[in-house]
JSON list of C-alpha atoms in Angstrom, two decimals:
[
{"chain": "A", "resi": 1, "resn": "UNK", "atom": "CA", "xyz": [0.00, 0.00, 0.00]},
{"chain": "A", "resi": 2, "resn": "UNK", "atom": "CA", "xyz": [3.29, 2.55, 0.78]},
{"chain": "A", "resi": 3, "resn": "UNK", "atom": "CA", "xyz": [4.73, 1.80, -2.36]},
{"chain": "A", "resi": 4, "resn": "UNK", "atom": "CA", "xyz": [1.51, 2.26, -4.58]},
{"chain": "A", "resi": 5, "resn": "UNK", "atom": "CA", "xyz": [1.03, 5.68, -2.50]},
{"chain": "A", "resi": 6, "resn": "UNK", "atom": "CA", "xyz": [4.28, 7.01, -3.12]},
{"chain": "A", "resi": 7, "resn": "UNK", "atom": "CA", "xyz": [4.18, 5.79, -6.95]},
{"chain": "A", "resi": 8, "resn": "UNK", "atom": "CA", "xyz": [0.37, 7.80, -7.38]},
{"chain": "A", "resi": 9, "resn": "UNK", "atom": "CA", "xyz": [2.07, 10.59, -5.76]},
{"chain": "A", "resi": 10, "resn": "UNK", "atom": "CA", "xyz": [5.28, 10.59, -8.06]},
{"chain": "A", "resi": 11, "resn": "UNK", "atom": "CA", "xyz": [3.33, 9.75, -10.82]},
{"chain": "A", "resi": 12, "resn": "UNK", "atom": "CA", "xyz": [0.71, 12.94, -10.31]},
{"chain": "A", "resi": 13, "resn": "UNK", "atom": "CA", "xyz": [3.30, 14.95, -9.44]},
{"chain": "A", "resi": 14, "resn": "UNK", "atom": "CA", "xyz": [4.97, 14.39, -13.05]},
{"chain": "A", "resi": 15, "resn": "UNK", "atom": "CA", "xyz": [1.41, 14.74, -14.87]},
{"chain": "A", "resi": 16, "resn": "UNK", "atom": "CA", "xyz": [1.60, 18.37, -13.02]},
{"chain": "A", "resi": 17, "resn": "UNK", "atom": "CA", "xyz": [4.94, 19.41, -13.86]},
{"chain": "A", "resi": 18, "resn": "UNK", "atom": "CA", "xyz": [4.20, 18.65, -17.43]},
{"chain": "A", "resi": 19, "resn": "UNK", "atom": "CA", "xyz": [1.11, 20.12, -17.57]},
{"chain": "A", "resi": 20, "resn": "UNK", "atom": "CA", "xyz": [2.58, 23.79, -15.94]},
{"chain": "A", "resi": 21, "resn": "UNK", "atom": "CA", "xyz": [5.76, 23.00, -18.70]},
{"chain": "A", "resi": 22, "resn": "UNK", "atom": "CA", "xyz": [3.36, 22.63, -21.43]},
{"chain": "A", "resi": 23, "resn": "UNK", "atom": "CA", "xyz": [1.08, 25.42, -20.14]},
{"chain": "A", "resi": 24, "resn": "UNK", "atom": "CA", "xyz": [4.38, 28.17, -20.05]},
{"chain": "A", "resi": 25, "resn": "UNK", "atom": "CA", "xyz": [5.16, 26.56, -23.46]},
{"chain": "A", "resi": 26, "resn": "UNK", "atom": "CA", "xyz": [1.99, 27.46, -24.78]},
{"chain": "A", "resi": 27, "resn": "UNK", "atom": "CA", "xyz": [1.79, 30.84, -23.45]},
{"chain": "A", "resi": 28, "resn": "UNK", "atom": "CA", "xyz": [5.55, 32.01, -24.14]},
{"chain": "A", "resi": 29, "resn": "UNK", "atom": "CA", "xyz": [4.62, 30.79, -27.55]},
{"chain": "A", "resi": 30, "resn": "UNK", "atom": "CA", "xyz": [1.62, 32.71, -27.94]},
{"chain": "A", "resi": 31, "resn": "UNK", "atom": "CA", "xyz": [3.20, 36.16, -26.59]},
{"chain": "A", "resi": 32, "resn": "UNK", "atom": "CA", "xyz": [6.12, 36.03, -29.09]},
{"chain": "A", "resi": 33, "resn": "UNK", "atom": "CA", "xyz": [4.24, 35.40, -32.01]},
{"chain": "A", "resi": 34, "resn": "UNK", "atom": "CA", "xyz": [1.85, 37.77, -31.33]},
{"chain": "A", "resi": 35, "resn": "UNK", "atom": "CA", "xyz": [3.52, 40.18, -30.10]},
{"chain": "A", "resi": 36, "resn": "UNK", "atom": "CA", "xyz": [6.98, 40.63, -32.76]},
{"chain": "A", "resi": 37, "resn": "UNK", "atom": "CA", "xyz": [4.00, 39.35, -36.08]},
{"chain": "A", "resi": 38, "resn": "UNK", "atom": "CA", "xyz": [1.74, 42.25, -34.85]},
{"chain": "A", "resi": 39, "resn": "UNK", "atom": "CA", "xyz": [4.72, 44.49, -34.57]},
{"chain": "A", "resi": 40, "resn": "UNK", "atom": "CA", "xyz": [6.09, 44.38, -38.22]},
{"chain": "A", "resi": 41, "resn": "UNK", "atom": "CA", "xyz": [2.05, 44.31, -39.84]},
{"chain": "A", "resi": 42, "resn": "UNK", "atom": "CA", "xyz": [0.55, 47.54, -38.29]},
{"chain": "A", "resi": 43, "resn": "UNK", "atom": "CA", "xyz": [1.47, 51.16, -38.49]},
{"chain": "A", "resi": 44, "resn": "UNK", "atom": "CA", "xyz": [3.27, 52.41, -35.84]},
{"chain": "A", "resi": 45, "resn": "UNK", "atom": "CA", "xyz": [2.36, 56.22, -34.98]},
{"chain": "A", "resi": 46, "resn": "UNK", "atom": "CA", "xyz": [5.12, 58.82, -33.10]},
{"chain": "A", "resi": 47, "resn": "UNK", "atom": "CA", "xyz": [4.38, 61.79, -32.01]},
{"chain": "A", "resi": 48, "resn": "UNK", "atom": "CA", "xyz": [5.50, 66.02, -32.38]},
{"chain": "A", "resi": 49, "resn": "UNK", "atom": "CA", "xyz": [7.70, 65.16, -29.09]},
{"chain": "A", "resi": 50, "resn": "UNK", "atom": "CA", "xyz": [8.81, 61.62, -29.99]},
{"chain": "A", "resi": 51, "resn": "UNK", "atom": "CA", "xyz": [9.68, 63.67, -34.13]},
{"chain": "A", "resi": 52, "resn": "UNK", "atom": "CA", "xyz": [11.45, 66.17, -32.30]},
{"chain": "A", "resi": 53, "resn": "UNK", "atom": "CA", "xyz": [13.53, 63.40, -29.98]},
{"chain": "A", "resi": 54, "resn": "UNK", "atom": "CA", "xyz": [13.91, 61.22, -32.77]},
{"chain": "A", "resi": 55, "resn": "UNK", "atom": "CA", "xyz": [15.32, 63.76, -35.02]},
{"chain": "A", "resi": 56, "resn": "UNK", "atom": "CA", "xyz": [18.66, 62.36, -34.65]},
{"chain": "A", "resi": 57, "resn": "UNK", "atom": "CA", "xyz": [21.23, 62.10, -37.59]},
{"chain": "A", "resi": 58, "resn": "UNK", "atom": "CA", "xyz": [20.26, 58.69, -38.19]},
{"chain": "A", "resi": 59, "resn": "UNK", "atom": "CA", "xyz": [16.79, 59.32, -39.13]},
{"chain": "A", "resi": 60, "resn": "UNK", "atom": "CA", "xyz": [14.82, 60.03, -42.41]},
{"chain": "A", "resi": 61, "resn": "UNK", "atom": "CA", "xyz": [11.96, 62.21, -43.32]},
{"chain": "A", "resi": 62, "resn": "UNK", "atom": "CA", "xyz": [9.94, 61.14, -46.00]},
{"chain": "A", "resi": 63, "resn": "UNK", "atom": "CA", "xyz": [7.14, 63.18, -47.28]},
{"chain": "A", "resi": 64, "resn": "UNK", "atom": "CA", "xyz": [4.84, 61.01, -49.94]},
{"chain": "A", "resi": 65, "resn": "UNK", "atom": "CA", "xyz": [3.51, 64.59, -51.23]},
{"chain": "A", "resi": 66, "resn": "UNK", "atom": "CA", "xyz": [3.70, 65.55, -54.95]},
{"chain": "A", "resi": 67, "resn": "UNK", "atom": "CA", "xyz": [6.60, 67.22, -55.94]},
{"chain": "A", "resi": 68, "resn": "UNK", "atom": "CA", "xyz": [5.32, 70.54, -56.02]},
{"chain": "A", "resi": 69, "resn": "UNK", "atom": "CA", "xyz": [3.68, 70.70, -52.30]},
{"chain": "A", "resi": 70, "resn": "UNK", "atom": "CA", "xyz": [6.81, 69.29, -51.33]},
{"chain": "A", "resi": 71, "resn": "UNK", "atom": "CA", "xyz": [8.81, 72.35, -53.11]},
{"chain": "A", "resi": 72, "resn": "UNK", "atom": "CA", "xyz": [6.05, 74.55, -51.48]},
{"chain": "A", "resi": 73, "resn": "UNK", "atom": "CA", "xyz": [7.14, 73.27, -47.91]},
{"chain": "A", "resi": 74, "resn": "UNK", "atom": "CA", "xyz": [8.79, 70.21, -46.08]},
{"chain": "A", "resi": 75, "resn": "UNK", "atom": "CA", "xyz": [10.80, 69.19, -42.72]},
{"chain": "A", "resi": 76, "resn": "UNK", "atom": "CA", "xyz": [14.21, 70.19, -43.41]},
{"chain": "A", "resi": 77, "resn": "UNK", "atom": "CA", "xyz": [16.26, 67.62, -44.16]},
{"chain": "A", "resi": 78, "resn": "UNK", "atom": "CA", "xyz": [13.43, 65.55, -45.24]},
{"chain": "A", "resi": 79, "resn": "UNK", "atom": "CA", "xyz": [13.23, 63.28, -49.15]},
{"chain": "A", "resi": 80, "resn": "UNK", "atom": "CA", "xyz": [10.76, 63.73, -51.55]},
{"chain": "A", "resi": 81, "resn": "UNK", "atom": "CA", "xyz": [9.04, 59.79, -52.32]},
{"chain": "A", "resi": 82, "resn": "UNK", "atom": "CA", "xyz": [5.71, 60.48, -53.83]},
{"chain": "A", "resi": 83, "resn": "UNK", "atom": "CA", "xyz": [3.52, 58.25, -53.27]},
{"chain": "A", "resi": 84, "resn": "UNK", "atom": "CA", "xyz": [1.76, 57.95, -57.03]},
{"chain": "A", "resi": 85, "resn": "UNK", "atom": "CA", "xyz": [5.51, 57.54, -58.02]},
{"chain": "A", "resi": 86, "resn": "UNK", "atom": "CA", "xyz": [6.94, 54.58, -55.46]},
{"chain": "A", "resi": 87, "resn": "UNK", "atom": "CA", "xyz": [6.10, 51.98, -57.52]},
{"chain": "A", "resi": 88, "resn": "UNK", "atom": "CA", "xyz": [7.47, 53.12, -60.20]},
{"chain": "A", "resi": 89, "resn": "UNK", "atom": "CA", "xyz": [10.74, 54.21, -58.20]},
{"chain": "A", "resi": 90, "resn": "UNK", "atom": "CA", "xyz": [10.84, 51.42, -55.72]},
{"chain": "A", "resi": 91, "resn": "UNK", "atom": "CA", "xyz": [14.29, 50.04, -56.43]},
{"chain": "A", "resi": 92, "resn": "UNK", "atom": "CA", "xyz": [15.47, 53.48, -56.26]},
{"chain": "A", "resi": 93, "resn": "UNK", "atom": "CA", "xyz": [14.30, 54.17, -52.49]},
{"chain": "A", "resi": 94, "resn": "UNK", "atom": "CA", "xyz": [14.82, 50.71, -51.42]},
{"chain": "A", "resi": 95, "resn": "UNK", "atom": "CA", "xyz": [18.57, 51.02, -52.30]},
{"chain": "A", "resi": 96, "resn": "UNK", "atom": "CA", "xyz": [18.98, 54.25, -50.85]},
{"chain": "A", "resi": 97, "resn": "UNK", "atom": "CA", "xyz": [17.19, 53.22, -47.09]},
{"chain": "A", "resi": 98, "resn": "UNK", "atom": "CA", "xyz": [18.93, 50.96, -45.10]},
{"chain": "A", "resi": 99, "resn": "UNK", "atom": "CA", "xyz": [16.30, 47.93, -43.32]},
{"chain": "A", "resi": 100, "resn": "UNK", "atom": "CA", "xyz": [17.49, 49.69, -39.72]},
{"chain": "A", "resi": 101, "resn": "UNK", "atom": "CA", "xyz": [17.42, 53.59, -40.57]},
{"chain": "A", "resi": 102, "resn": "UNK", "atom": "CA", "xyz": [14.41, 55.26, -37.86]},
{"chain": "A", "resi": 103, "resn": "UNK", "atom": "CA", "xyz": [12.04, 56.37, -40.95]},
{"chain": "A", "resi": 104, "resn": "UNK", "atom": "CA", "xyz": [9.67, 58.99, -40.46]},
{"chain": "A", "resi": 105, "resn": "UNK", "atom": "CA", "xyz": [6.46, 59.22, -42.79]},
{"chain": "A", "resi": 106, "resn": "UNK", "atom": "CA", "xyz": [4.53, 62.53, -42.67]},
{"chain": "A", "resi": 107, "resn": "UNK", "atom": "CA", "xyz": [1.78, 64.05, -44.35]},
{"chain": "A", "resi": 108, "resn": "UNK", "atom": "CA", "xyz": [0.47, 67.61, -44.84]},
{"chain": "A", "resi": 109, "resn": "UNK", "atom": "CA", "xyz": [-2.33, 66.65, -41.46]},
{"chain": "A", "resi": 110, "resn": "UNK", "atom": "CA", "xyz": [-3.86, 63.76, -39.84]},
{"chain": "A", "resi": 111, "resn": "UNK", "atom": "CA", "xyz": [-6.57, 63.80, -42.66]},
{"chain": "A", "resi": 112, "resn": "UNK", "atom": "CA", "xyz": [-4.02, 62.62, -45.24]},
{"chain": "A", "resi": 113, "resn": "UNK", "atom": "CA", "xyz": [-3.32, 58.73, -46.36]},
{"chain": "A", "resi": 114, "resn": "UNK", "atom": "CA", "xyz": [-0.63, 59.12, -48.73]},
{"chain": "A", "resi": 115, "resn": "UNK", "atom": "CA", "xyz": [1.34, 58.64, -45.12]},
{"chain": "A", "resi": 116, "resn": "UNK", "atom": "CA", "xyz": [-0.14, 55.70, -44.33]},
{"chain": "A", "resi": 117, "resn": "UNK", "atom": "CA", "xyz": [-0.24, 53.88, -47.35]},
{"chain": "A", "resi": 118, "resn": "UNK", "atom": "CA", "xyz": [3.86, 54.63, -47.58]},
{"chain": "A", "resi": 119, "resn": "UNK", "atom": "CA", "xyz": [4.65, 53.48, -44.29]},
{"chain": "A", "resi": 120, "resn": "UNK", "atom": "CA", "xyz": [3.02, 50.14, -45.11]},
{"chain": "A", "resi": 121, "resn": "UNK", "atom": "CA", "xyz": [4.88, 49.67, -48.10]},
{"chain": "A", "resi": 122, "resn": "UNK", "atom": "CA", "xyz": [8.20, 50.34, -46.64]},
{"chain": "A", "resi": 123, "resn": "UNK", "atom": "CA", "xyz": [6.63, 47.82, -43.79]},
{"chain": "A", "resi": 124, "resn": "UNK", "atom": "CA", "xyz": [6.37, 45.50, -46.54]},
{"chain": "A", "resi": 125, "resn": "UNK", "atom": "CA", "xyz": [9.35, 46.07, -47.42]},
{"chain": "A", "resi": 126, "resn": "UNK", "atom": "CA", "xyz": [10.79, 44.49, -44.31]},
{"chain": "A", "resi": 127, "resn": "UNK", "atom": "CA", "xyz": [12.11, 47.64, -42.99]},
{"chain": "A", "resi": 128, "resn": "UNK", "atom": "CA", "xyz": [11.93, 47.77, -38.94]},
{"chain": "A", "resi": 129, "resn": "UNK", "atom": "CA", "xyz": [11.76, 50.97, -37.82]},
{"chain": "A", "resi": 130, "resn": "UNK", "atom": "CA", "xyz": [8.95, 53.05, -39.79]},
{"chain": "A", "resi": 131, "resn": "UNK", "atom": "CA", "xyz": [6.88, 55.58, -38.22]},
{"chain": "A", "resi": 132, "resn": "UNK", "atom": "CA", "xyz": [3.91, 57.78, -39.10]},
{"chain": "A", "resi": 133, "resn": "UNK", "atom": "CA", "xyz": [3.63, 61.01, -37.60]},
{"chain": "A", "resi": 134, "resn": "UNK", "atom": "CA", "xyz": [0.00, 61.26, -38.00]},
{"chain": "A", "resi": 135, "resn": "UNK", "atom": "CA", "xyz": [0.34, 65.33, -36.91]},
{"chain": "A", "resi": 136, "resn": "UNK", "atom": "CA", "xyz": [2.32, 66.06, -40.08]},
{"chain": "A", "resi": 137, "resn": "UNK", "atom": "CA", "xyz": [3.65, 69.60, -41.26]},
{"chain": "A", "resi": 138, "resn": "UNK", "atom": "CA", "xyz": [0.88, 71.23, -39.64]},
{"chain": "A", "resi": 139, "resn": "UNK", "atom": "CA", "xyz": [1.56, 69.85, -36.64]},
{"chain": "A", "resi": 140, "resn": "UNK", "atom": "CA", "xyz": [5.16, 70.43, -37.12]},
{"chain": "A", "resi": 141, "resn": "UNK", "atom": "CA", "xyz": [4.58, 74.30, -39.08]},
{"chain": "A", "resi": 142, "resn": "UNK", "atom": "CA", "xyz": [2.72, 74.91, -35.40]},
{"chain": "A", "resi": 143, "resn": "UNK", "atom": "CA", "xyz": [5.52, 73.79, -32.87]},
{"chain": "A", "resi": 144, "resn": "UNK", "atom": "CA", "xyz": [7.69, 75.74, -34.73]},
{"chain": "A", "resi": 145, "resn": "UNK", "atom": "CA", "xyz": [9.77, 73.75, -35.92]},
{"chain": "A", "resi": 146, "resn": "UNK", "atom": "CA", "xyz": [12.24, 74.39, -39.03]},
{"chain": "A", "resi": 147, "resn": "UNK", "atom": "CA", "xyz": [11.23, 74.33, -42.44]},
{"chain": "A", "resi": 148, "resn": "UNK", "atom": "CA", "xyz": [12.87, 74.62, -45.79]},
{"chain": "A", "resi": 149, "resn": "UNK", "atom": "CA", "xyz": [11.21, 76.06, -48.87]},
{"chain": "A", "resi": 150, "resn": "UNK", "atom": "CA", "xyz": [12.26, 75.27, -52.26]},
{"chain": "A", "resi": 151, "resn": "UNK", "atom": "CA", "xyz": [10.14, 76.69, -54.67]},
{"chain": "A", "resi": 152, "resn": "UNK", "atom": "CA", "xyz": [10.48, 80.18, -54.53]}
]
């Protein structure tokens, strides 16, 4: 009767420590997929302060404007992709980003999808680090922050 005890109890005891094994399993499972697929398939918004902090040497500005709103008024520093235009430039832009430069998308406001639309293709794209400032250059034209002006 002792032995049978002890060999129920060692026997339950392993049915539990699999169980709790296969449970964490599960769950660890679960969190990283979920949590690095979801990261790479939606857009990922910043905002005026996080532009401003990001705006770091290593960053790009891309404004998907046509060419002349873009002449009319951009960030400084910022490139020119139009957004009626990537796929026709694609292997342009793609050889000129690198996959781990912090890329910037803005718009003229929050109203505008051209934004959007070309952060999801650069997500596509497999690169890692693109951001949408949903506020745009009004946001930024507001903050006062600088501008350049092409056409004059």
């Amino acid at each position: 009767i002792y032995s049978t005890t002890i060999m129920c109890v060692s026997i339950s005891f392993v049915f539990v420590f699999v169980f709790f094994f296969l449970f964490f399993l599960f769950f660890f499972f679960c969190f990283f997929f979920f949590f690095f697929s979801s990261r790479r398939r939606h857009t990922r918004y910043i905002s005026v302060t996080g532009v401003q902090t990001c705006a770091l040497p290593i960053s790009k500005f891309i404004d998907p404007r046509d060419e002349w709103d873009f002449k009319d008024m951009h960030i400084k520093k910022a490139i020119n992709i139009p957004l009626y235009k990537f796929s026709m430039i694609k292997n342009i832009v793609l050889s000129s980003l690198k996959k781990k430069d912090l890329i910037i998308v803005y718009c003229e406001d929050n109203t505008c999808d051209d934004g959007k639309s070309l952060c999801d293709s650069l997500v596509k794209y497999k690169f890692k680090n693109v951001f949408l400032y949903k506020g745009g250059l009004d946001e930024w034209t507001f903050a006062d922050y600088p501008v350049e002006r092409t056409n004059k």
